[in-house]
mmCIF file of C-alpha atoms in Angstrom:
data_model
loop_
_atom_site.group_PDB
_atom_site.id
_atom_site.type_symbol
_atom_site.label_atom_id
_atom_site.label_comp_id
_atom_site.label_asym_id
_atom_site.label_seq_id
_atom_site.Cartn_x
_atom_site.Cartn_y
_atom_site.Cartn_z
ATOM 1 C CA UNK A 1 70.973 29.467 40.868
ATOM 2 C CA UNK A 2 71.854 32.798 42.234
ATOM 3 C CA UNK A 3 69.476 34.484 44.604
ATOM 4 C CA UNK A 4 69.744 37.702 47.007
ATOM 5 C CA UNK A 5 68.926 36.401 50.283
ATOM 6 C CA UNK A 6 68.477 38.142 53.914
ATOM 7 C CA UNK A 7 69.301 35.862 57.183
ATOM 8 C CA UNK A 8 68.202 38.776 59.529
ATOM 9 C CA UNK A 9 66.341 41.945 59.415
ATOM 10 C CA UNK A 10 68.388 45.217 59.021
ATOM 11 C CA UNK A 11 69.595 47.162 56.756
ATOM 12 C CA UNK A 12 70.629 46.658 52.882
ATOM 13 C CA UNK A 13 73.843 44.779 54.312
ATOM 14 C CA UNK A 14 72.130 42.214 55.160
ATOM 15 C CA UNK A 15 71.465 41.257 51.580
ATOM 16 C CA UNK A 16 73.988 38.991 50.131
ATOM 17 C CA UNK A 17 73.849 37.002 46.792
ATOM 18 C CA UNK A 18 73.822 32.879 47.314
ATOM 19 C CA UNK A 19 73.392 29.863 45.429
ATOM 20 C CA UNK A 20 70.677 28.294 46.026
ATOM 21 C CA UNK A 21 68.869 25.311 44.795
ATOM 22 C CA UNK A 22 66.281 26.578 42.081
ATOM 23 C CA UNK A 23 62.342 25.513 43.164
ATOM 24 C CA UNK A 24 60.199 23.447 41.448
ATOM 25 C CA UNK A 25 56.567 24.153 41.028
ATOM 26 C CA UNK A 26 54.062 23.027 42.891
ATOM 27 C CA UNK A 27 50.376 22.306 41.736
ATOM 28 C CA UNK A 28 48.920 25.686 40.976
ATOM 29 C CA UNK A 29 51.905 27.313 40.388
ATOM 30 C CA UNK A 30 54.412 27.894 37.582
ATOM 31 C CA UNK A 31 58.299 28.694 37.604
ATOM 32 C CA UNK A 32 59.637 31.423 35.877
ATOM 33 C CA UNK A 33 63.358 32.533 34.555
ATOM 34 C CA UNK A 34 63.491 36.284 35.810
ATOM 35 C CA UNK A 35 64.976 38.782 33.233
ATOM 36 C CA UNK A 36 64.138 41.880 35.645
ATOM 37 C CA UNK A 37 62.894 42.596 38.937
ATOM 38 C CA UNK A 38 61.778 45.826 39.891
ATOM 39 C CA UNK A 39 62.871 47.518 43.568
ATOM 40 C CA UNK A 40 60.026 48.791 45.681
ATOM 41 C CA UNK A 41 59.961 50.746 48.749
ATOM 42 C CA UNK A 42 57.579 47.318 50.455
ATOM 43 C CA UNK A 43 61.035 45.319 49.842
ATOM 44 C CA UNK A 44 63.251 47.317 52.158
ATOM 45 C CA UNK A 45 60.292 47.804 54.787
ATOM 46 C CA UNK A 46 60.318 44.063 54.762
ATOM 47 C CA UNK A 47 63.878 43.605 55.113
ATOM 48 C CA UNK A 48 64.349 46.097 57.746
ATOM 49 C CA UNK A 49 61.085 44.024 60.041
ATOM 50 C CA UNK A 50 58.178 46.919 59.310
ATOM 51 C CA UNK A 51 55.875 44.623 58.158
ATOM 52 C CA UNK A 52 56.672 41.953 60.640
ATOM 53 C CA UNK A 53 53.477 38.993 60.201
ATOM 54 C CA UNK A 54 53.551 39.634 56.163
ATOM 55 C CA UNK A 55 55.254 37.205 54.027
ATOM 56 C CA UNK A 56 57.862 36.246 53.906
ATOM 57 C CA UNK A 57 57.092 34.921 57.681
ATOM 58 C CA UNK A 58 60.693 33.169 57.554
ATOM 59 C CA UNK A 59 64.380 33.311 57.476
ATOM 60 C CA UNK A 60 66.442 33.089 54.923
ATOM 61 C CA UNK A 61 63.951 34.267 52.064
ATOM 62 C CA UNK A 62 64.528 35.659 48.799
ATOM 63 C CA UNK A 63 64.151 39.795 48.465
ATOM 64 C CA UNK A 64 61.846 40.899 45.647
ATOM 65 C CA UNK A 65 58.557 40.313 44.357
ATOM 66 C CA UNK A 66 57.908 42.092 40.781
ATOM 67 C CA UNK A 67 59.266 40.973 37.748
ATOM 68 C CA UNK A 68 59.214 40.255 33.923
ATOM 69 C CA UNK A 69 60.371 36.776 32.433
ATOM 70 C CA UNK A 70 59.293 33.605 31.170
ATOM 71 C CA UNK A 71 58.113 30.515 32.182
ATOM 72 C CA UNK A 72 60.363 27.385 32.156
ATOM 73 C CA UNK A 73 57.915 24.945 33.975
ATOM 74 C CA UNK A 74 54.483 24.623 35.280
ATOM 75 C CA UNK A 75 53.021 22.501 38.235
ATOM 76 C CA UNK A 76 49.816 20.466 38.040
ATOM 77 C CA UNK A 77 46.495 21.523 37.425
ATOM 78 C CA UNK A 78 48.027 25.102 35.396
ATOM 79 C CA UNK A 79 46.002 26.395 32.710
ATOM 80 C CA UNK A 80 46.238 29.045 30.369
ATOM 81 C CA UNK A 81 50.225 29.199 30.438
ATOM 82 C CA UNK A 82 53.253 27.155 28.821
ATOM 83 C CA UNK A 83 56.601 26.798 28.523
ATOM 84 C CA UNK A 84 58.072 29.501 26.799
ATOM 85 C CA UNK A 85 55.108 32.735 27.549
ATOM 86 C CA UNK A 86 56.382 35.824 28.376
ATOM 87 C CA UNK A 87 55.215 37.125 31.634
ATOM 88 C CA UNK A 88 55.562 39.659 33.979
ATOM 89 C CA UNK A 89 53.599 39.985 37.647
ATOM 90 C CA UNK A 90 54.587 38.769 40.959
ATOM 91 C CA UNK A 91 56.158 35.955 42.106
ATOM 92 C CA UNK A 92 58.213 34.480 45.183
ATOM 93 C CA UNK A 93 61.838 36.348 45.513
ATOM 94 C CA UNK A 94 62.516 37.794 42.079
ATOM 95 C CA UNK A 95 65.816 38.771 42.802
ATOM 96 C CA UNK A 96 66.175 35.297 41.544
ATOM 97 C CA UNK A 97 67.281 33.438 38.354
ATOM 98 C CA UNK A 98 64.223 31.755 38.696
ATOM 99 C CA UNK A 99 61.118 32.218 40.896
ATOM 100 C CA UNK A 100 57.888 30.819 41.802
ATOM 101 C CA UNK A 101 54.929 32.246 40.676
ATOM 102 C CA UNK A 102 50.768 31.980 40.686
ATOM 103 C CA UNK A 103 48.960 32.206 37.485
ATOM 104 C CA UNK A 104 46.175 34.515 38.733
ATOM 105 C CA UNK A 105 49.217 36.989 39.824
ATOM 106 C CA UNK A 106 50.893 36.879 36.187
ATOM 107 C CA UNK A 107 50.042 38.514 33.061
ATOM 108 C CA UNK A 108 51.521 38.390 29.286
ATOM 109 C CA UNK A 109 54.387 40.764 28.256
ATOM 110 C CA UNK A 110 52.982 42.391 24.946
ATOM 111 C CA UNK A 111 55.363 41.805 22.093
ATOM 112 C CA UNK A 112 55.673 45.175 21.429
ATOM 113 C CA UNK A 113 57.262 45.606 25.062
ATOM 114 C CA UNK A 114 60.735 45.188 26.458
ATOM 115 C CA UNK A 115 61.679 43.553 29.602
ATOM 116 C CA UNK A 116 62.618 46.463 31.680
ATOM 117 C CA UNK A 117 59.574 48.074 30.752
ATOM 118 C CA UNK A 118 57.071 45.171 31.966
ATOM 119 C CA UNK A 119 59.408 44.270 35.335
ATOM 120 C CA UNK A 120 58.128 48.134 36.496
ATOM 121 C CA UNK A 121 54.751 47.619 36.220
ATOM 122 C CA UNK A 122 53.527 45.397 38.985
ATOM 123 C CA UNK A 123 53.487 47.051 42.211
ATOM 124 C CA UNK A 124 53.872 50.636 40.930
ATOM 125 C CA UNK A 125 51.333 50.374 38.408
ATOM 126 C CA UNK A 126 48.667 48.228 39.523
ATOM 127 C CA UNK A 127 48.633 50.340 42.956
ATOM 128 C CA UNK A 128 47.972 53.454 40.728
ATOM 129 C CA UNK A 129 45.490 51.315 38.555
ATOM 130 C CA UNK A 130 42.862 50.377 41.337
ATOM 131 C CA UNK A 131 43.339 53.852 42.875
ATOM 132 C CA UNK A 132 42.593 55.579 40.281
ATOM 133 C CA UNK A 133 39.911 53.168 38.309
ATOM 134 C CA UNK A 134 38.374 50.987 41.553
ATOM 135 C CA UNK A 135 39.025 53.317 44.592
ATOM 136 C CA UNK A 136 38.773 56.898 43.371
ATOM 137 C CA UNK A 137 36.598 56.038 40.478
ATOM 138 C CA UNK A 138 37.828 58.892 38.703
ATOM 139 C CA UNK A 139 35.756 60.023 35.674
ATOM 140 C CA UNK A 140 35.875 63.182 32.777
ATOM 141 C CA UNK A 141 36.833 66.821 33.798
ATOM 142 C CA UNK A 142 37.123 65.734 37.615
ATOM 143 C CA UNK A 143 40.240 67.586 39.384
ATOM 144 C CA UNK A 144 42.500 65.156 41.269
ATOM 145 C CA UNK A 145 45.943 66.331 42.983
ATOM 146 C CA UNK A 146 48.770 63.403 43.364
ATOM 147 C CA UNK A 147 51.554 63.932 45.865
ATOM 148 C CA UNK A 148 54.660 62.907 44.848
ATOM 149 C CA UNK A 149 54.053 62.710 41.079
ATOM 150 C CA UNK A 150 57.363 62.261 39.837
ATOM 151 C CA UNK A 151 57.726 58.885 41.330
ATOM 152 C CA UNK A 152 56.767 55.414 40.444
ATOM 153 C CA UNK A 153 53.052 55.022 41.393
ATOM 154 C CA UNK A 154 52.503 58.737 40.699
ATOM 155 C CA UNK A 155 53.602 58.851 37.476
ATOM 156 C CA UNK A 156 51.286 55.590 36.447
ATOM 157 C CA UNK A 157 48.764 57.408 38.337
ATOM 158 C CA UNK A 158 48.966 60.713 36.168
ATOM 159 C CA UNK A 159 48.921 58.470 32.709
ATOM 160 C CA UNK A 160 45.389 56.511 33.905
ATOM 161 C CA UNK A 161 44.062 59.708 35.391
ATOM 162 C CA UNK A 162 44.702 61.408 32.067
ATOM 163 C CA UNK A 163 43.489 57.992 30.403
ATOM 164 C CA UNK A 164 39.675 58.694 31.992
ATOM 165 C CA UNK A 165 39.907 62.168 31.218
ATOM 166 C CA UNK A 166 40.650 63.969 34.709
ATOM 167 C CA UNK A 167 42.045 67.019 35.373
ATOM 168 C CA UNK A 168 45.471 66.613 36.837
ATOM 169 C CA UNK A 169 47.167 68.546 39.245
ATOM 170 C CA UNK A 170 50.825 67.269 40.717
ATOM 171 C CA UNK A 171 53.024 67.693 43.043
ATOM 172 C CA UNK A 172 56.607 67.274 42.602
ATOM 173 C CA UNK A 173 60.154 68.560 42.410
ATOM 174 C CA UNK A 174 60.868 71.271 39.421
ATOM 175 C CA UNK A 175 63.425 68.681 37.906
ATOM 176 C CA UNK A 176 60.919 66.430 36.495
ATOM 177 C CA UNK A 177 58.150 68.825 35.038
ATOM 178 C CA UNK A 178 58.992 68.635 31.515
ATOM 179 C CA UNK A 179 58.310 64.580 32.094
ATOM 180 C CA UNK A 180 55.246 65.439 33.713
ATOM 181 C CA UNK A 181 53.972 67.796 31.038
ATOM 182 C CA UNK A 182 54.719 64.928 28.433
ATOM 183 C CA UNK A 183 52.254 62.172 30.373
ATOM 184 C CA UNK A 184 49.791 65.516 29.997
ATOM 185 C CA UNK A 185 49.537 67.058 33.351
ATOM 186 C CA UNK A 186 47.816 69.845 33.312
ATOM 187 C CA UNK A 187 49.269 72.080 36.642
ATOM 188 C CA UNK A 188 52.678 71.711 38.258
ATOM 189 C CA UNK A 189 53.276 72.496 41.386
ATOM 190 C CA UNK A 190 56.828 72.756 43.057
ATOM 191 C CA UNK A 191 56.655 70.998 46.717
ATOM 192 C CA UNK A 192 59.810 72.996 47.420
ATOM 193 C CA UNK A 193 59.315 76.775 47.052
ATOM 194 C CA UNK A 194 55.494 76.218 46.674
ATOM 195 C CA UNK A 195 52.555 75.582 49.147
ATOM 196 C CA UNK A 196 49.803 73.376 47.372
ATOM 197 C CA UNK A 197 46.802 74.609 49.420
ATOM 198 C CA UNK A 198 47.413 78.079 47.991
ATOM 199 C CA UNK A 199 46.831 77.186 44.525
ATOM 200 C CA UNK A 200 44.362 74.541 44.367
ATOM 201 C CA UNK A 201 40.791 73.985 46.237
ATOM 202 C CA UNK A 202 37.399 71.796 45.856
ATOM 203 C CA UNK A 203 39.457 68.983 43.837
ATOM 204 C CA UNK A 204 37.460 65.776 43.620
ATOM 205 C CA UNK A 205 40.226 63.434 44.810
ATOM 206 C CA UNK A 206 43.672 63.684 46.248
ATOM 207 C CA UNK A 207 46.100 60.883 45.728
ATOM 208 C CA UNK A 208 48.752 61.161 48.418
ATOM 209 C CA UNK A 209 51.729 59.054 48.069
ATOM 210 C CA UNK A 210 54.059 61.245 50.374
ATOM 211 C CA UNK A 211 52.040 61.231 53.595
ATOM 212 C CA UNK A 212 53.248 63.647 56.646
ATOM 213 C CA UNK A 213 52.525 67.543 56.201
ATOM 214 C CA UNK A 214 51.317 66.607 52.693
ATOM 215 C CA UNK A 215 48.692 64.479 53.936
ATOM 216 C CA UNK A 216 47.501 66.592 56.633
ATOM 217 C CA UNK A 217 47.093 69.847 54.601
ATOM 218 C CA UNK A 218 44.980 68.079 52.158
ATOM 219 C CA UNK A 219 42.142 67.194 53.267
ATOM 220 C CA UNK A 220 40.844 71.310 53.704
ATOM 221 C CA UNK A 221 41.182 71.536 49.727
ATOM 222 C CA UNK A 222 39.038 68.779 48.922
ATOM 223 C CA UNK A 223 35.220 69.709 47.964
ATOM 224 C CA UNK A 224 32.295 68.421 50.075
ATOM 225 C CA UNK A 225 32.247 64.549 50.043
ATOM 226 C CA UNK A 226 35.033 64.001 48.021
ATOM 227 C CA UNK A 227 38.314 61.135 48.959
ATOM 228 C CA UNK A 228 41.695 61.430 49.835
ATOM 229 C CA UNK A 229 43.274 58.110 49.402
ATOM 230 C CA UNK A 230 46.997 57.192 50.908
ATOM 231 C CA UNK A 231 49.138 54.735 50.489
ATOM 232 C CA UNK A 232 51.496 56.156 53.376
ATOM 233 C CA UNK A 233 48.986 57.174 55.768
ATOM 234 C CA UNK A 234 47.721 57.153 58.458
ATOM 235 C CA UNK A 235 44.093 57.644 57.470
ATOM 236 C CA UNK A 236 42.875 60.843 59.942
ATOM 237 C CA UNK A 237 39.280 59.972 60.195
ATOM 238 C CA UNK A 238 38.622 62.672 62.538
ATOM 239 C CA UNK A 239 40.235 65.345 59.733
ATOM 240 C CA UNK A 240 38.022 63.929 57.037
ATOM 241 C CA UNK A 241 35.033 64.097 59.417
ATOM 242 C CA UNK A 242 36.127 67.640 60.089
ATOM 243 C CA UNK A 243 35.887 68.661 56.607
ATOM 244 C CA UNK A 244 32.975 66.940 55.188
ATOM 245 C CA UNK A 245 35.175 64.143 53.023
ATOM 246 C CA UNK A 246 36.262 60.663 52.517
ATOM 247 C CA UNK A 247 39.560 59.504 53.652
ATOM 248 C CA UNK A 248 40.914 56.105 53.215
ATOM 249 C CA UNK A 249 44.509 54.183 53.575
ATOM 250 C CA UNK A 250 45.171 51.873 50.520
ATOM 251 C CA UNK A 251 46.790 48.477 50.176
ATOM 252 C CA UNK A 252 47.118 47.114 46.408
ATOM 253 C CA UNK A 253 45.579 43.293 45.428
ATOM 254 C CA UNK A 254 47.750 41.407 43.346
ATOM 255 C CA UNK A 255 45.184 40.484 40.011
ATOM 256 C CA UNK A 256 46.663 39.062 37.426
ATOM 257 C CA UNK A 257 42.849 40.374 34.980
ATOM 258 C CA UNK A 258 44.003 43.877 35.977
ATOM 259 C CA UNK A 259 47.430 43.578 35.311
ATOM 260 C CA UNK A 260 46.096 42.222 31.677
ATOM 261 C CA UNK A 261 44.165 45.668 31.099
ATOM 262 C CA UNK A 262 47.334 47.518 32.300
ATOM 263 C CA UNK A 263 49.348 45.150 29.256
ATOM 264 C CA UNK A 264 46.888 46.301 26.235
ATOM 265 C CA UNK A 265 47.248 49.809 27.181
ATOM 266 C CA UNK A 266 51.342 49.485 27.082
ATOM 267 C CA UNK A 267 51.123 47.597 23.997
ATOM 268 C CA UNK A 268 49.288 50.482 22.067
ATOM 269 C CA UNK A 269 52.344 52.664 23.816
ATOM 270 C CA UNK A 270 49.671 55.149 25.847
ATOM 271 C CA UNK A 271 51.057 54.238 28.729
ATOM 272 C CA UNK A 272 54.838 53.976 29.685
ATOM 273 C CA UNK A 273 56.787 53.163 32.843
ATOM 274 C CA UNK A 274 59.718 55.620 33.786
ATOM 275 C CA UNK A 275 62.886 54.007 34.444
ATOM 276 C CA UNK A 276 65.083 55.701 37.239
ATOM 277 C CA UNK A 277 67.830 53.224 37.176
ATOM 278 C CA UNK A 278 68.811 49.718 35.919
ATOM 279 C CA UNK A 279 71.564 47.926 37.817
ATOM 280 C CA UNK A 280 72.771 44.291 37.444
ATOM 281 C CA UNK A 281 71.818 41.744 40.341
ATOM 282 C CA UNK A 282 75.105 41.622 41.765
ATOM 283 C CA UNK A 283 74.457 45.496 42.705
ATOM 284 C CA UNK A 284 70.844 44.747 44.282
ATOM 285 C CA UNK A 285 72.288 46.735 47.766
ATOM 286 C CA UNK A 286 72.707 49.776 46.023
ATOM 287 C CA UNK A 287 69.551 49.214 43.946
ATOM 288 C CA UNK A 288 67.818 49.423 47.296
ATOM 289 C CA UNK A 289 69.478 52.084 48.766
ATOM 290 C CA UNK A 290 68.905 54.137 45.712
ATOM 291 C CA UNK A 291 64.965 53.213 46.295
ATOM 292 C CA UNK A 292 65.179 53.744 50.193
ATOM 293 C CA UNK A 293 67.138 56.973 50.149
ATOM 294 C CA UNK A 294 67.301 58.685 46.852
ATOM 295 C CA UNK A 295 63.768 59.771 46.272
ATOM 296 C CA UNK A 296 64.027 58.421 42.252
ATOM 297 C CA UNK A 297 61.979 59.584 39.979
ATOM 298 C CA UNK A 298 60.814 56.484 38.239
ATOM 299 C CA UNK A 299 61.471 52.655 38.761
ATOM 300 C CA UNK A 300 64.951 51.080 39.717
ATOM 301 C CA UNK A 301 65.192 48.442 38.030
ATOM 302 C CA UNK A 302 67.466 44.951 38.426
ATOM 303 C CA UNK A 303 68.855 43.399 35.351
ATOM 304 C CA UNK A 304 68.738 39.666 36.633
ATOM 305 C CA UNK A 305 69.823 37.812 33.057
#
């Protein structure tokens, strides 16, 4: 099977498309043909050795870890799943032909939805998922502000913010308001002419997703014990301290249950990815460069077959 591969860590040069022998499941797991992996910004800080002690621990291994498809085969002991389900979730290097997966990690492709569509979900929208529902707890007519809006995470996170009925404010370039506007946020602010702290104060939450000056001129417009969770970070305790508030730095879980809630919400169409980019395999290099350096407003996407 063909599989994008890195030998060393570096840049997106050291990806290079191989065949490989395709796995076989072991007990516990099931093997799934990929149709379309998603890029995320965790798959070039792998491959360039930021999160050195995270899997994969080895070399070669297989880039990639969200994706939509369907399983061929399943290993011993695997319930709840067959030959033929559509799926989408994580699995072991998805910019694959075929992949190994977990069942708790996996969750059913609604009918109703497309490939592309379900391959952007994983990491971008179940990190937006438990910050918004588990973390933040975000309920009716609370104010939350979300950095970098426009992207990936933010954009899921302005849908299930709207979803609970929260006021949302976000921050992003001028180019992608009208998108904004249609997922219903309710004030736009331009991060490039514009300086957040002078328009909005004594939100509930603030979901940063940019980190840097962003994150350190948010926590003075947060009200008395409220959070500012970041998935850049880091955390400044002593800011947070300063200012009366909650800070925290936030890692997403893989669950399968909570990808499942995610699924019925697509299938009714209230909530849709936005797709930046789709690319064939073969162009998986620039796929990540476009994720690494472009700043794209929505998911990259790559078409595996």
């Amino acid at each position: 099977m063909k599989a994008i591969r890195v030998h060393n860590h570096g840049d997106a040069e050291e990806m290079e498309m191989e065949d490989v022998q395709q796995p076989k499941p072991a007990r516990g797991q099931v093997l799934v043909k990929v149709h379309d992996a998603a890029v995320n910004p965790v798959d070039w800080k792998i491959r360039e050795g930021y999160m050195k002690g995270s899997l994969p621990g080895s070399f070669p291994y297989t880039m990639g870890q969200d994706f939509s498809g369907e399983v061929v085969e399943t290993g011993k002991d695997v319930t709840g799943l067959q030959r033929g389900d559509r799926v989408f979730g994580f699995a072991q290097g998805t910019y694959a032909e075929y992949a190994l997966a977990s069942p708790d990690e996996l969750a059913r492709v609604p009918r109703s939805v497309d490939w592309v569509g379900a391959a952007a979900i994983p990491t971008a929208g179940l990190t937006a998922w438990q910050i918004v529902m588990d973390v933040a707890k975000l309920s009716n007519n609370q104010a939350v502000l979300i950095h970098g809006a426009g992207g990936g995470v933010g954009s899921f996170a302005v849908q299930f913010a709207k979803k609970v009925g929260a006021r949302v404010i976000a921050t992003a370039s001028r180019d992608v308001f009208s998108y904004l506007q249609s997922l219903g946020a309710d004030q736009l602010i331009d991060y490039k002419s514009e300086r957040f702290e002078n328009r909005v104060k004594d939100v509930d939450t603030v979901i940063d997703l940019v980190g840097g000056d962003a994150l350190a001129r948010s926590y003075g417009i947060v009200r008395k014990n409220g959070l500012v969770v970041t998935t850049v970070g880091p955390a400044d305790e002593a800011a947070a301290r300063k200012h009366g508030i909650r800070v925290t730095q936030f890692l997403m879980r893989r669950r399968g249950d909570e990808l499942e809630q995610i699924s019925r919400f697509m299938e009714v169409g209230s909530v849709n990815p936005h797709i930046s980019k789709i690319l064939p395999l073969s162009e998986a290099k620039a796929a990540e460069n476009i994720c690494q350096f472009g700043h794209p407003h929505g998911k990259v996407i790559l078409h595996v077959g």
